[in-house]
Every structure is written in C-alpha cells, then in structure tokens.
Amino acid sequence: MNVWLLLGLLLVHEALEDVTGQHPPKNKHPKEPGENRIKPTNKKVKPKIPKIKDRDAADAPPKTQSIMIHMMDKGRFQKPAATLSLPAGQTLELRCKGNKIEWSYPAYLDTFKDSRLSVKQHERYGQLTLVNSTAADTGEFSCWGQLCHGYICRKDETKTGSTYIFFTEKGELFVPSPSYFDVVYLNPDRQAVVPCRVTVLSAKVTLHREFPAKEIPVNGTDIVYDVKRGFVYLQPRSDHQGVLYCKAEAGGKSQISVKYQLLYVEVPRGPPSTTILASSNKVRSGDDLSVLCTVLGEPDVEVEFRWIYPGQKVRDERPVTIQDTWRLIHRGLGHTTRISQSVMTIEDLETTDVGYYICTAQNLQGETTVATTVEFS
C-alpha cells in the first residue's frame, strides 16, 4: 500500500515540473536585445482616423492680416480701430509693415497737392504723415502691400490696413466742401449720394428740402444714411430732385450744410449717342462748310472728339477751325441731359475738301464713330 502511495506522489511531482517548465515565472530571465518589451493586453483600442479638412475651408481665401499701426504721443504705437476720432490740429502718423506699401487717403489731398501730406517708404515699413490736420481731412486712410514680379505688381489682399478718421474741429460739424452749391445727378440704374459727412461720429444728421420746406424721411428703404458717405439714394427717381441741405446736431450745437441741387438724368450710361450733320452735303468751290458732331449723354460724363477729314494732310495750308462745347439742357419732367458738340468749320472750299468727314466721340464707357459725305454739286 505504501508503494502505491509513493508512486502516486512521484507522478504528481513530475506533472508539476512539466507545467512550470512551459510557463516560467515572469521576469525570471533577462531580456534579449531587440525582444519585445511591450506588455500584451486584451484592451480594445479605437483606431484614430485622420481628420479631412473641409473642402470649403480649403478653398476659402487666406485670412487678412492688418498691417497698419497708429503712432500715438510719447512714441507709443497702437493698431487703429475701424474708426478713430482725433482733434484737428495734431499730426497724424500711420505706418504699415512691408517693404513696398501703397496708400489711399481723402482724394482732395492729392487733387490740390497738399504739402501737409507726406508719404515715405522705409526698409521695413511705409509711413504716412499729415501735419496741421483739419476737419476737411476727415475720411478713409488705408494701405496695402504689393506683390511684385519684375516690373509687374499687384495688391496683396492678405496684408491690408484701414481706418476712418474723424478730425473734430470747433464750429465744424460737417466736413467742409470746396463749394457752396453742389450738383448731384440722379440716375435710375445706380445709387446717388448727397455727401453730408460729419466730423463727429455721434452727430445726429437729417436731410431737408428747401422748397417746399420739409424734412425728408430716411426710411432705410429708399434713402439710408452712411456716416462715411452721406445720404444714399438706393433707387433714384425723378421726384427726388430739388434743392436739398443737411442739418447736424451734436453737443447742443447745430449746423447747416451747403446746398445740393439734385437733377434727374434722362440718358442711360453707355457709349456716346452720337449724330453728325453737315451744313450742306452739296457744295461749290469757294463755299464755307460747317460739320457738327453732337452727343447726348449723362450730365456728369465728359466726351472727347476726334476728327478725320479729306483735307487733313494739307491742314497747315487750309483755314480749318474745330471748337468743342457742352451744356446742360432740361427736357421736361425734370429730366436733365448733357449736350456735347464739336464743330468743324472750313472756309473757301477746294477740291481737296470733298469726301468723308468722320467724327469719333469717346467717353469712359466706349466710343462711337459717325460719318457724312460732302461733294461738289
């Protein structure tokens, strides 16, 4: 019996040795070089999917970087807000970062070549300086960087800066006008502006008709007020015409603007509507001849004339006179048109003066050519 018990214990011992030999205790032997040292785990890991950028975001224009700096007193610098209010009389200095900067500022400073304004380009920034500022300098000041390839440059839309500056001056609620009476043309296919701009952002501005005397309601549908432009007629009509003025109130004071004559435009925008007429198409030797070229157009659109005529090559030997004129005409119902004319006069006609007389009229929208012929009877 003892023999069988001894044999059973030996078998159990051998089985235990086999099991422990297949699964040795952890960390009982040193790791071989390159052996995996990461502990296995049964934890499920959610795979990370890379985010795909929105197509619209990829196509969106690059973000604009403001490059303008306003130099304050005591050498301090600050990025200007969309609008600034500064007392007239002080010096304005604006800087824009970049080695090639372009500027825009109130147009009259250029028109009158104002010596108070100077623009300089330094190595790393452009600088605009305006000394002895006045209420008339109120307006938009902006800058932008230039991208150049050789001699060809274009505006860098990502590097711009702008601010609208109100220069406040005692006794000046309105931005001064160079004249006491301005004409505003009302065209049915574009906005018209009565430029009552103020120097105080908080000023209350109203629009008035001189006769019959009344305030014109600004309803936000037909007429709106833009502090940077004035009263804007969104859809001008013939009944909007008349003599108008603006009134501003601020700080317990009020002021009246200059007067504005609103005229309705009859002729639509486009190339010149041109006609040509000779005093006679049948002439005899020794006669005098006049050829008239006429354009009916918008009141504020200038027209230039060019002529081609038979005796042009010997003009120095021929007494030829060309005179250009224009005037405004009123054609009923308040419609106003600009009539531009060019008249060619030739005295003592000769055989070299017969043939085609060609007139070309040109404006910003294009040009029109008309012709007539003159021959001996």
PDB file of N, CA and C in Angstrom, residues 10 63 104 121 124 135 146 162 197 213 223 283 308 320 330 348:
ATOM      1  N   LEU A  10       5.139  10.583  -6.782  1.00  0.00           N
ATOM      2  CA  LEU A  10       6.162  10.852  -7.805  1.00  0.00           C
ATOM      3  C   LEU A  10       5.531  11.347  -9.102  1.00  0.00           C
ATOM      4  N   LYS A  63      -6.631  84.392 -44.725  1.00  0.00           N
ATOM      5  CA  LYS A  63      -7.024  85.385 -43.732  1.00  0.00           C
ATOM      6  C   LYS A  63      -6.240  86.682 -43.932  1.00  0.00           C
ATOM      7  N   SER A 104      -3.955 104.942 -49.688  1.00  0.00           N
ATOM      8  CA  SER A 104      -5.141 105.651 -50.157  1.00  0.00           C
ATOM      9  C   SER A 104      -5.595 106.575 -49.033  1.00  0.00           C
ATOM     10  N   GLN A 121       8.652 105.601 -48.002  1.00  0.00           N
ATOM     11  CA  GLN A 121       8.869 104.167 -47.892  1.00  0.00           C
ATOM     12  C   GLN A 121      10.207 103.897 -47.235  1.00  0.00           C
ATOM     13  N   ARG A 124      11.524  98.658 -43.873  1.00  0.00           N
ATOM     14  CA  ARG A 124      10.596  97.648 -43.365  1.00  0.00           C
ATOM     15  C   ARG A 124       9.160  98.133 -43.242  1.00  0.00           C
ATOM     16  N   ALA A 135     -10.653 119.640 -40.143  1.00  0.00           N
ATOM     17  CA  ALA A 135     -11.886 118.873 -40.285  1.00  0.00           C
ATOM     18  C   ALA A 135     -12.053 118.355 -41.705  1.00  0.00           C
ATOM     19  N   GLN A 146       2.362  95.243 -51.646  1.00  0.00           N
ATOM     20  CA  GLN A 146       2.440  94.965 -53.078  1.00  0.00           C
ATOM     21  C   GLN A 146       3.224  93.677 -53.308  1.00  0.00           C
ATOM     22  N   SER A 162      -6.770  99.652 -42.677  1.00  0.00           N
ATOM     23  CA  SER A 162      -7.546 100.860 -42.942  1.00  0.00           C
ATOM     24  C   SER A 162      -8.195 101.366 -41.669  1.00  0.00           C
ATOM     25  N   ARG A 197     -21.190 114.520 -44.932  1.00  0.00           N
ATOM     26  CA  ARG A 197     -20.369 113.785 -43.963  1.00  0.00           C
ATOM     27  C   ARG A 197     -20.056 114.687 -42.772  1.00  0.00           C
ATOM     28  N   ALA A 213     -40.407 123.674 -47.885  1.00  0.00           N
ATOM     29  CA  ALA A 213     -39.548 123.386 -46.738  1.00  0.00           C
ATOM     30  C   ALA A 213     -40.099 122.215 -45.929  1.00  0.00           C
ATOM     31  N   ILE A 223     -33.905 105.656 -48.947  1.00  0.00           N
ATOM     32  CA  ILE A 223     -32.769 106.500 -48.567  1.00  0.00           C
ATOM     33  C   ILE A 223     -32.193 105.973 -47.262  1.00  0.00           C
ATOM     34  N   VAL A 283     -21.809 121.097-102.251  1.00  0.00           N
ATOM     35  CA  VAL A 283     -21.125 122.400-102.148  1.00  0.00           C
ATOM     36  C   VAL A 283     -20.517 122.782-103.494  1.00  0.00           C
ATOM     37  N   ILE A 308     -11.520 113.013 -88.590  1.00  0.00           N
ATOM     38  CA  ILE A 308     -10.784 112.652 -89.801  1.00  0.00           C
ATOM     39  C   ILE A 308     -11.538 113.291 -90.966  1.00  0.00           C
ATOM     40  N   VAL A 320      -8.847 125.713 -91.165  1.00  0.00           N
ATOM     41  CA  VAL A 320      -9.790 124.799 -90.523  1.00  0.00           C
ATOM     42  C   VAL A 320      -9.902 125.158 -89.039  1.00  0.00           C
ATOM     43  N   HIS A 330     -32.600 120.920 -70.164  1.00  0.00           N
ATOM     44  CA  HIS A 330     -33.721 120.339 -69.420  1.00  0.00           C
ATOM     45  C   HIS A 330     -34.823 120.012 -70.412  1.00  0.00           C
ATOM     46  N   ASP A 348     -13.799 128.709 -97.782  1.00  0.00           N
ATOM     47  CA  ASP A 348     -13.278 128.732 -99.145  1.00  0.00           C
ATOM     48  C   ASP A 348     -12.907 127.320 -99.613  1.00  0.00           C
TER      49      ASP A 348
END
